[in-house]
Amino acid sequence: MNQITSNSTEDHLSIIGDKTYVARLVKQSPRKSQSYQWQSEGTYLITGGLGALGLHTAKWMVEKGVRNIVFISRSSPDQTKQAAIANLEEQGTRVLVAQADVSHQEELRAVLEQIQLTMPPLKGIIHAAGVAEFEPLTQMGLSQMSTILQPKVKGGWLLHQLTKDIKIDFFICFSSIGALWGSVGQAHYAAANHFLDGLVHYRTSIGLPGLTINWGPWTGGGMADTEQLLELRKRGIKPLSPSQALVALEQLLDSSEIQTGLANVDWSIFKQLYEIGRVRLLLEEIEVKPGQTQLLNDSNQLATKAKQERILSQLKLANDEETEKILLAYLLEEIAQVLGIKIEKIELEQPLTMMGIDSLMAVELRNQVQKALGIEVPLSQFMEGLTVVALTKEIQKQLKETHPTIGVELKNNQQTLLTNVKNNDWIEVDL
């Protein structure tokens, strides 16, 4: 407990017995041991097989000579997925779609028994089942947490338990980079994937095959939608194409690796953002070449000069009370965009950090405010527990000092631009 509550800069600790270990992410190339020989007379099982990653992987396996594939999915295939399955079958592959919940023991047992009775011997398992959603930890209920944990945690454990006595060539878990360095609003998802990493390490410790891959986002479907991929790009994480991902998967399958992160990361951006606000040593071994670092203030081009001029012109016609309302409305919009939530879900008296704003998001928010209002707001104001209301007042105070002309026009002509007050007493403005 002393280790956890101390002021140490280490935020990734593993305590085993009387020893404490720290984590460091290091770049590496897979150490090739031998080329994996795909078995045309064997069966390969993919949980979550009807998801984008599962179907991409199955197509690749068929190209490698696999002729028997079992998909486990909770839902039946729609028309698009039926077409993808038909394409696999046209290439001479037998495809069984088992509609089952991998986290339900009897349903999973029934699928494995069906494979044993009607198909060639099981040779490999890819556990790609999973569900993702965003929810701040402080607002997360047990049902939400259970929904995310079930397929990966319970499903992964049941797969292990029910197949541990079957001689298979590989047991691959599709984990996530979120399990390596966290993901704001996805504590449950990061924990679920971290369990898979631990499961694989446990399997290998008792002599069973295991590989866990902490995937970054893929193009061509997957759990990250277009908007989320755009946000990740801003932070230096670019999606892998399916072909890139599967080339890397083949290299790992031919190696002796147990756990590897696979992501297309621009470390000059991501590391800089990840380490803002406090010392974080996880990426200490990741080197960024001199001159490679990009200026954070140029990382977001969405706040334009025109937007700045519009807001400042509105503020010039507002008294102190109206200025606060304009700034509050503006901040709510920016915070909602950064967090990817609706404005109505933001609690005005809740600290930003409790909403899920991390250092990466704080930088983005700071940059937006800086460009729109033309003021230098210390990053610490976004990271030190201020509420939206308190932050609004701080920005209003700084804005007054930086732009003394704000409110002057109102005093001169006694006019106000703001007349449309909604029921929640916020001002509707064109931002």
Short mmCIF file of C-alpha atoms in Angstrom, two decimals:
data_model
loop_
_atom_site.label_atom_id
_atom_site.label_comp_id
_atom_site.label_asym_id
_atom_site.label_seq_id
_atom_site.Cartn_x
_atom_site.Cartn_y
_atom_site.Cartn_z
CA MET A 1 0.00 0.00 0.00
CA ASN A 2 2.90 2.34 0.71
CA GLN A 3 4.11 1.84 -2.86
CA ILE A 4 0.69 2.70 -4.27
CA THR A 5 0.10 5.80 -2.16
CA SER A 6 3.65 7.18 -2.34
CA ASN A 7 4.67 10.19 -4.44
CA SER A 8 6.79 7.99 -6.69
CA THR A 9 6.86 8.85 -10.39
CA GLU A 10 6.25 5.17 -11.16
CA ASP A 11 2.61 4.61 -12.08
CA HIS A 12 2.94 1.05 -13.41
CA LEU A 13 3.85 -1.27 -10.54
CA SER A 14 3.73 -5.03 -10.09
CA ILE A 15 4.17 -6.26 -6.52
CA ILE A 16 5.06 -9.94 -6.26
CA GLY A 17 5.92 -11.16 -2.79
CA ASP A 18 8.40 -8.74 -1.29
CA LYS A 19 9.57 -7.46 -4.69
CA THR A 20 8.27 -4.53 -6.71
CA TYR A 21 8.66 -4.39 -10.48
CA VAL A 22 8.17 -1.40 -12.78
CA ALA A 23 7.09 -1.37 -16.43
CA ARG A 24 8.98 0.03 -19.40
CA LEU A 25 7.81 -0.05 -22.99
CA VAL A 26 10.62 -0.90 -25.40
CA LYS A 27 10.79 -1.16 -29.17
CA GLN A 28 11.56 -4.61 -30.47
CA SER A 29 11.56 -6.83 -33.52
CA PRO A 30 10.05 -10.32 -33.21
CA ARG A 31 12.64 -13.04 -32.68
CA LYS A 32 11.86 -15.65 -35.31
CA SER A 33 11.92 -19.21 -34.05
CA GLN A 34 10.32 -21.21 -36.87
CA SER A 35 7.67 -20.70 -39.52
CA TYR A 36 4.22 -21.82 -38.45
CA GLN A 37 2.77 -24.57 -40.62
CA TRP A 38 -0.93 -24.07 -41.15
CA GLN A 39 -2.91 -27.31 -41.11
CA SER A 40 -5.42 -27.75 -43.93
CA GLU A 41 -6.73 -30.74 -42.00
CA GLY A 42 -7.07 -28.80 -38.77
CA THR A 43 -9.78 -26.50 -37.41
CA TYR A 44 -9.21 -22.92 -36.31
CA LEU A 45 -11.57 -21.13 -33.93
CA ILE A 46 -12.13 -17.35 -33.89
CA THR A 47 -14.29 -15.85 -31.17
CA GLY A 48 -15.89 -12.57 -32.19
CA GLY A 49 -15.26 -13.93 -35.65
CA LEU A 50 -17.95 -11.90 -37.37
CA GLY A 51 -16.39 -8.63 -36.27
CA ALA A 52 -14.16 -6.71 -38.67
CA LEU A 53 -10.89 -7.98 -37.17
CA GLY A 54 -12.16 -11.56 -37.08
CA LEU A 55 -13.22 -11.53 -40.73
CA HIS A 56 -9.96 -9.90 -41.87
CA THR A 57 -8.03 -12.55 -39.95
CA ALA A 58 -10.11 -15.40 -41.34
CA LYS A 59 -9.58 -14.21 -44.91
CA TRP A 60 -5.83 -14.12 -44.28
CA MET A 61 -5.89 -17.63 -42.75
CA VAL A 62 -7.69 -19.00 -45.79
CA GLU A 63 -4.99 -17.47 -48.00
CA LYS A 64 -2.48 -19.41 -45.86
CA GLY A 65 -4.24 -22.69 -46.62
CA VAL A 66 -6.72 -23.05 -43.75
CA ARG A 67 -9.77 -25.07 -44.81
CA ASN A 68 -11.82 -25.33 -41.60
CA ILE A 69 -12.86 -22.25 -39.61
CA VAL A 70 -15.32 -21.86 -36.75
CA PHE A 71 -16.69 -18.43 -35.89
CA ILE A 72 -18.29 -17.86 -32.50
CA SER A 73 -20.61 -14.87 -32.45
CA ARG A 74 -23.51 -13.81 -30.25
CA SER A 75 -25.42 -12.54 -33.27
CA SER A 76 -26.25 -14.11 -36.60
CA PRO A 77 -24.47 -12.77 -39.69
CA ASP A 78 -26.10 -9.93 -41.59
CA GLN A 79 -26.11 -9.73 -45.38
CA THR A 80 -22.62 -8.20 -45.61
CA LYS A 81 -21.12 -10.82 -43.30
CA GLN A 82 -22.92 -13.62 -45.12
CA ALA A 83 -21.26 -12.43 -48.32
CA ALA A 84 -17.84 -12.49 -46.59
CA ILE A 85 -18.50 -16.06 -45.37
CA ALA A 86 -19.62 -17.11 -48.85
CA ASN A 87 -16.37 -15.72 -50.24
CA LEU A 88 -14.40 -17.92 -47.83
CA GLU A 89 -16.47 -20.97 -48.76
CA GLU A 90 -15.93 -20.34 -52.48
CA GLN A 91 -12.22 -20.80 -51.83
CA GLY A 92 -12.83 -24.28 -50.50
CA THR A 93 -13.08 -23.49 -46.80
CA ARG A 94 -15.65 -25.06 -44.53
CA VAL A 95 -17.09 -22.34 -42.28
CA LEU A 96 -19.18 -23.04 -39.21
CA VAL A 97 -20.90 -20.06 -37.59
CA ALA A 98 -21.79 -20.95 -34.03
CA GLN A 99 -24.21 -18.50 -32.46
CA ALA A 100 -23.10 -18.58 -28.84
CA ASP A 101 -21.95 -16.39 -25.97
CA VAL A 102 -18.29 -17.11 -25.25
CA SER A 103 -18.80 -16.04 -21.64
CA HIS A 104 -21.53 -18.68 -21.13
CA GLN A 105 -19.87 -21.94 -20.14
CA GLU A 106 -22.48 -24.37 -21.45
CA GLU A 107 -22.83 -22.57 -24.77
CA LEU A 108 -19.06 -22.56 -25.28
CA ARG A 109 -18.79 -26.19 -24.23
CA ALA A 110 -21.46 -27.13 -26.78
CA VAL A 111 -19.50 -25.42 -29.59
CA LEU A 112 -16.28 -27.21 -28.64
CA GLU A 113 -18.13 -30.54 -28.52
CA GLN A 114 -19.59 -29.86 -31.97
CA ILE A 115 -16.07 -29.22 -33.30
CA GLN A 116 -14.85 -32.45 -31.73
CA LEU A 117 -17.69 -34.49 -33.23
CA THR A 118 -18.04 -32.98 -36.70
CA MET A 119 -14.81 -31.25 -37.68
CA PRO A 120 -11.07 -31.96 -37.89
CA PRO A 121 -8.99 -31.55 -34.69
CA LEU A 122 -8.82 -28.06 -33.19
CA LYS A 123 -5.37 -26.56 -33.92
CA GLY A 124 -5.58 -22.88 -33.04
CA ILE A 125 -7.68 -20.33 -31.17
CA ILE A 126 -7.92 -16.58 -31.71
CA HIS A 127 -9.90 -14.84 -29.00
CA ALA A 128 -11.09 -11.62 -30.65
CA ALA A 129 -14.44 -11.24 -28.91
CA GLY A 130 -15.01 -7.97 -27.14
CA VAL A 131 -17.20 -4.93 -26.57
CA ALA A 132 -16.00 -1.34 -26.19
CA GLU A 133 -17.66 1.80 -24.89
CA PHE A 134 -16.69 5.08 -23.25
CA GLU A 135 -17.79 5.94 -19.72
CA PRO A 136 -15.94 7.87 -17.00
CA LEU A 137 -15.10 5.59 -14.08
CA THR A 138 -16.98 7.85 -11.66
CA GLN A 139 -20.19 7.38 -13.67
CA MET A 140 -19.76 3.68 -14.42
CA GLY A 141 -22.27 1.19 -13.04
CA LEU A 142 -21.68 -2.49 -12.36
CA SER A 143 -23.79 -3.51 -15.35
CA GLN A 144 -21.70 -1.37 -17.70
CA MET A 145 -18.50 -2.80 -16.28
CA SER A 146 -19.82 -6.36 -16.53
CA THR A 147 -20.83 -5.89 -20.18
CA ILE A 148 -17.24 -5.03 -21.10
CA LEU A 149 -15.53 -7.56 -18.82
CA GLN A 150 -17.65 -10.61 -19.70
CA PRO A 151 -16.42 -11.48 -23.23
CA LYS A 152 -12.74 -10.89 -22.54
CA VAL A 153 -12.36 -11.88 -18.88
CA LYS A 154 -14.90 -14.64 -18.40
CA GLY A 155 -14.79 -15.66 -22.05
CA GLY A 156 -11.01 -15.82 -22.07
CA TRP A 157 -10.90 -17.85 -18.86
CA LEU A 158 -13.54 -20.32 -20.08
CA LEU A 159 -11.69 -20.78 -23.37
CA HIS A 160 -8.54 -21.55 -21.39
CA GLN A 161 -10.29 -23.95 -19.01
CA LEU A 162 -12.22 -25.84 -21.68
CA THR A 163 -9.29 -26.24 -24.09
CA LYS A 164 -6.29 -26.60 -21.77
CA ASP A 165 -6.27 -30.39 -22.25
CA ILE A 166 -6.48 -30.12 -26.05
CA LYS A 167 -3.16 -30.06 -27.88
CA ILE A 168 -3.37 -26.85 -29.91
CA ASP A 169 -0.65 -24.95 -31.76
CA PHE A 170 -1.58 -21.45 -30.60
CA PHE A 171 -3.87 -19.51 -28.29
CA ILE A 172 -3.87 -15.87 -29.39
CA CYS A 173 -5.65 -13.08 -27.53
CA PHE A 174 -6.51 -9.85 -29.31
CA SER A 175 -5.81 -7.31 -26.57
CA SER A 176 -5.46 -3.53 -26.84
CA ILE A 177 -2.89 -0.77 -26.44
CA GLY A 178 -5.31 0.57 -23.81
CA ALA A 179 -4.05 -2.19 -21.53
CA LEU A 180 -0.50 -0.83 -21.88
CA TRP A 181 -0.93 2.87 -21.10
CA GLY A 182 -4.63 3.30 -20.33
CA SER A 183 -7.48 4.90 -22.20
CA VAL A 184 -9.59 7.76 -20.88
CA GLY A 185 -13.19 6.73 -20.33
CA GLN A 186 -12.30 3.08 -20.87
CA ALA A 187 -11.00 1.85 -17.53
CA HIS A 188 -13.22 -1.24 -17.81
CA TYR A 189 -12.01 -1.98 -21.35
CA ALA A 190 -8.35 -1.51 -20.40
CA ALA A 191 -8.82 -3.81 -17.39
CA ALA A 192 -10.51 -6.49 -19.51
CA ASN A 193 -7.65 -6.49 -22.00
CA HIS A 194 -5.06 -6.45 -19.22
CA PHE A 195 -6.67 -9.63 -17.90
CA LEU A 196 -6.08 -11.28 -21.28
CA ASP A 197 -2.41 -10.27 -21.09
CA GLY A 198 -2.16 -11.87 -17.64
CA LEU A 199 -3.99 -14.98 -18.82
CA VAL A 200 -1.48 -15.54 -21.62
CA HIS A 201 1.47 -15.08 -19.27
CA TYR A 202 -0.14 -17.61 -16.92
CA ARG A 203 -0.67 -20.11 -19.75
CA THR A 204 2.93 -19.92 -20.89
CA SER A 205 4.13 -20.31 -17.29
CA ILE A 206 2.41 -23.70 -17.11
CA GLY A 207 3.67 -24.86 -20.49
CA LEU A 208 0.66 -23.99 -22.67
CA PRO A 209 0.87 -21.94 -25.87
CA GLY A 210 -0.07 -18.29 -25.62
CA LEU A 211 0.37 -14.97 -27.38
CA THR A 212 -1.32 -11.68 -26.54
CA ILE A 213 -1.24 -8.74 -28.95
CA ASN A 214 -1.96 -5.24 -27.72
CA TRP A 215 -3.42 -3.93 -30.95
CA GLY A 216 -3.66 -0.30 -31.92
CA PRO A 217 -6.64 0.69 -34.10
CA TRP A 218 -7.21 -0.89 -37.51
CA THR A 219 -8.75 0.61 -40.61
CA GLY A 220 -11.48 -1.33 -42.36
CA GLY A 221 -13.75 -1.64 -39.34
CA GLY A 222 -13.04 -2.52 -35.75
CA MET A 223 -14.05 -0.90 -32.49
CA ALA A 224 -12.80 2.60 -33.33
CA ASP A 225 -15.16 4.58 -35.57
CA THR A 226 -14.13 7.35 -37.96
CA GLU A 227 -14.41 10.11 -35.36
CA GLN A 228 -12.37 8.15 -32.81
CA LEU A 229 -9.69 7.40 -35.39
CA LEU A 230 -9.43 11.14 -36.10
CA GLU A 231 -8.97 11.87 -32.40
CA LEU A 232 -6.30 9.17 -32.11
CA ARG A 233 -4.43 10.62 -35.09
CA LYS A 234 -4.23 13.96 -33.30
CA ARG A 235 -2.44 12.15 -30.49
CA GLY A 236 0.04 10.43 -32.74
CA ILE A 237 -1.71 7.06 -33.09
CA LYS A 238 -2.47 6.18 -36.70
CA PRO A 239 -4.54 3.12 -37.64
CA LEU A 240 -2.94 0.00 -39.08
CA SER A 241 -4.24 -1.27 -42.38
CA PRO A 242 -5.42 -4.91 -42.21
CA SER A 243 -2.52 -5.94 -44.46
CA GLN A 244 0.02 -4.27 -42.15
CA ALA A 245 -1.56 -5.85 -39.09
CA LEU A 246 -1.66 -9.33 -40.58
CA VAL A 247 1.95 -9.20 -41.78
CA ALA A 248 2.92 -8.36 -38.21
CA LEU A 249 0.66 -11.13 -36.88
CA GLU A 250 2.43 -13.65 -39.11
CA GLN A 251 5.82 -12.50 -37.81
CA LEU A 252 4.64 -12.91 -34.22
CA LEU A 253 3.17 -16.33 -34.93
CA ASP A 254 6.59 -17.38 -36.21
CA SER A 255 8.31 -16.00 -33.11
CA SER A 256 8.65 -16.91 -29.46
CA GLU A 257 7.03 -13.68 -28.23
CA ILE A 258 4.43 -13.83 -25.46
CA GLN A 259 3.17 -10.23 -25.43
CA THR A 260 3.70 -7.49 -27.99
CA GLY A 261 2.10 -4.14 -28.66
CA LEU A 262 1.37 -3.52 -32.33
CA ALA A 263 0.48 0.05 -33.22
CA ASN A 264 1.45 2.76 -35.67
CA VAL A 265 2.61 5.45 -33.23
CA ASP A 266 4.27 8.78 -33.94
CA TRP A 267 6.26 8.91 -30.70
CA SER A 268 7.27 12.53 -31.29
CA ILE A 269 3.62 13.45 -30.69
CA PHE A 270 2.34 10.74 -28.40
CA LYS A 271 5.22 10.65 -25.94
CA GLN A 272 5.22 14.42 -25.61
CA LEU A 273 1.50 14.42 -24.82
CA TYR A 274 1.61 11.36 -22.57
CA GLU A 275 4.28 12.86 -20.33
CA ILE A 276 2.75 16.34 -19.97
CA GLY A 277 1.71 17.35 -16.48
CA ARG A 278 3.83 14.86 -14.53
CA VAL A 279 6.77 12.54 -14.88
CA ARG A 280 5.69 9.21 -16.39
CA LEU A 281 8.38 6.62 -16.91
CA LEU A 282 6.57 3.95 -18.92
CA LEU A 283 7.94 5.38 -22.20
CA GLU A 284 11.38 6.22 -20.80
CA GLU A 285 13.09 3.78 -23.19
CA ILE A 286 11.33 5.20 -26.28
CA GLU A 287 13.72 7.66 -27.90
CA VAL A 288 12.59 10.59 -30.01
CA LYS A 289 15.24 11.99 -32.32
CA PRO A 290 16.23 15.65 -31.85
CA GLY A 291 14.23 17.93 -34.12
CA GLN A 292 11.46 15.36 -34.45
CA THR A 293 9.23 16.84 -31.76
CA GLN A 294 6.31 18.85 -33.08
CA LEU A 295 4.93 21.98 -31.50
CA LEU A 296 1.82 21.17 -29.51
CA ASN A 297 0.25 24.49 -30.35
CA ASP A 298 0.06 23.42 -34.00
CA SER A 299 -1.53 20.04 -33.25
CA ASN A 300 -5.11 21.15 -33.76
CA GLN A 301 -6.13 23.27 -36.75
CA LEU A 302 -9.86 23.33 -36.06
CA ALA A 303 -9.92 26.67 -34.18
CA THR A 304 -9.52 29.24 -36.94
CA LYS A 305 -8.80 32.95 -36.98
CA ALA A 306 -12.38 33.60 -38.06
CA LYS A 307 -13.72 31.73 -35.05
CA GLN A 308 -11.53 33.80 -32.75
CA GLU A 309 -12.79 37.02 -34.29
CA ARG A 310 -16.44 35.98 -33.94
CA ILE A 311 -16.11 35.11 -30.27
CA LEU A 312 -14.16 38.23 -29.40
CA SER A 313 -16.67 40.43 -31.24
CA GLN A 314 -19.48 38.88 -29.21
CA LEU A 315 -17.57 39.38 -26.00
CA LYS A 316 -17.00 43.07 -26.79
CA LEU A 317 -20.77 43.63 -26.56
CA ALA A 318 -21.24 41.71 -23.31
CA ASN A 319 -21.22 42.78 -19.68
CA ASP A 320 -19.47 40.67 -17.04
CA GLU A 321 -22.41 38.37 -16.45
CA GLU A 322 -22.98 37.78 -20.15
CA THR A 323 -19.25 37.30 -20.74
CA GLU A 324 -19.25 34.48 -18.21
CA LYS A 325 -22.20 32.84 -19.97
CA ILE A 326 -20.54 33.09 -23.39
CA LEU A 327 -17.35 31.57 -22.07
CA LEU A 328 -19.25 28.83 -20.24
CA ALA A 329 -21.16 27.87 -23.38
CA TYR A 330 -17.93 27.88 -25.38
CA LEU A 331 -16.05 25.74 -22.85
CA LEU A 332 -18.89 23.24 -22.59
CA GLU A 333 -18.83 22.78 -26.34
CA GLU A 334 -15.06 22.28 -26.44
CA ILE A 335 -15.05 19.90 -23.46
CA ALA A 336 -17.87 17.85 -24.97
CA GLN A 337 -15.96 17.58 -28.24
CA VAL A 338 -12.73 16.51 -26.52
CA LEU A 339 -14.49 13.91 -24.37
CA GLY A 340 -16.76 12.76 -27.19
CA ILE A 341 -19.93 13.21 -25.12
CA LYS A 342 -23.05 15.36 -25.20
CA ILE A 343 -22.99 18.73 -23.45
CA GLU A 344 -25.90 17.66 -21.23
CA LYS A 345 -23.72 14.98 -19.60
CA ILE A 346 -21.19 17.52 -18.32
CA GLU A 347 -21.58 18.40 -14.64
CA LEU A 348 -20.66 22.04 -14.10
CA GLU A 349 -19.35 21.55 -10.57
CA GLN A 350 -17.38 18.37 -11.27
CA PRO A 351 -13.58 18.68 -11.61
CA LEU A 352 -12.39 18.24 -15.19
CA THR A 353 -10.06 15.43 -14.13
CA MET A 354 -13.02 13.51 -12.68
CA MET A 355 -14.80 13.74 -16.03
CA GLY A 356 -11.95 11.86 -17.68
CA ILE A 357 -9.82 14.73 -18.98
CA ASP A 358 -6.26 13.43 -19.13
CA SER A 359 -3.05 15.23 -20.07
CA LEU A 360 -3.56 14.53 -23.79
CA MET A 361 -7.06 15.97 -23.73
CA ALA A 362 -5.95 18.88 -21.56
CA VAL A 363 -3.39 19.88 -24.17
CA GLU A 364 -6.00 19.73 -26.92
CA LEU A 365 -8.45 21.78 -24.86
CA ARG A 366 -5.79 24.32 -23.92
CA ASN A 367 -4.82 24.72 -27.58
CA GLN A 368 -8.42 25.29 -28.63
CA VAL A 369 -8.98 27.95 -25.97
CA GLN A 370 -5.67 29.58 -26.79
CA LYS A 371 -6.51 29.87 -30.48
CA ALA A 372 -10.11 30.97 -30.05
CA LEU A 373 -9.55 33.52 -27.29
CA GLY A 374 -5.98 34.55 -27.96
CA ILE A 375 -4.81 34.00 -24.38
CA GLU A 376 -2.12 31.81 -22.81
CA VAL A 377 -3.90 29.53 -20.36
CA PRO A 378 -1.52 27.51 -18.14
CA LEU A 379 -1.96 23.77 -18.72
CA SER A 380 -2.14 23.30 -14.95
CA GLN A 381 -5.55 25.01 -14.90
CA PHE A 382 -6.97 22.10 -16.88
CA MET A 383 -5.26 19.46 -14.75
CA GLU A 384 -5.51 20.65 -11.15
CA GLY A 385 -9.09 19.80 -10.31
CA LEU A 386 -10.89 22.96 -11.47
CA THR A 387 -14.57 22.64 -12.30
CA VAL A 388 -16.02 24.01 -15.53
CA VAL A 389 -17.45 26.97 -13.64
CA ALA A 390 -14.16 27.71 -11.88
CA LEU A 391 -12.23 27.40 -15.13
CA THR A 392 -14.69 29.79 -16.80
CA LYS A 393 -14.06 32.39 -14.11
CA GLU A 394 -10.28 31.98 -14.38
CA ILE A 395 -10.40 32.43 -18.16
CA GLN A 396 -12.73 35.41 -17.82
CA LYS A 397 -10.28 37.05 -15.41
CA GLN A 398 -7.34 36.44 -17.73
CA LEU A 399 -9.34 37.56 -20.75
CA LYS A 400 -10.10 40.87 -19.08
CA GLU A 401 -6.42 41.48 -18.44
CA THR A 402 -5.41 40.49 -21.96
CA HIS A 403 -8.28 42.16 -23.86
CA PRO A 404 -9.29 45.30 -21.92
CA THR A 405 -11.60 46.38 -24.78
CA ILE A 406 -14.05 43.58 -23.95
CA GLY A 407 -17.29 45.14 -22.67
CA VAL A 408 -16.34 48.67 -23.84
CA GLU A 409 -18.85 48.78 -26.69
CA LEU A 410 -21.63 47.75 -24.35
CA LYS A 411 -20.86 50.66 -22.01
CA ASN A 412 -20.89 53.03 -24.96
CA ASN A 413 -24.17 52.08 -26.58
CA GLN A 414 -25.97 49.95 -23.95
CA GLN A 415 -26.68 47.21 -26.49
CA THR A 416 -26.44 43.50 -25.99
CA LEU A 417 -26.06 40.79 -28.56
CA LEU A 418 -27.37 38.02 -26.34
CA THR A 419 -31.12 37.67 -26.15
CA ASN A 420 -31.91 33.97 -26.64
CA VAL A 421 -31.67 32.43 -23.16
CA LYS A 422 -32.58 28.76 -22.94
CA ASN A 423 -34.37 27.11 -20.02
CA ASN A 424 -31.07 25.99 -18.53
CA ASP A 425 -29.96 29.64 -18.42
CA TRP A 426 -27.14 29.06 -20.92
CA ILE A 427 -26.74 31.45 -23.78
CA GLU A 428 -27.18 30.16 -27.30
CA VAL A 429 -24.36 31.58 -29.37
CA ASP A 430 -23.01 30.82 -32.81
CA LEU A 431 -19.55 29.35 -32.18
#
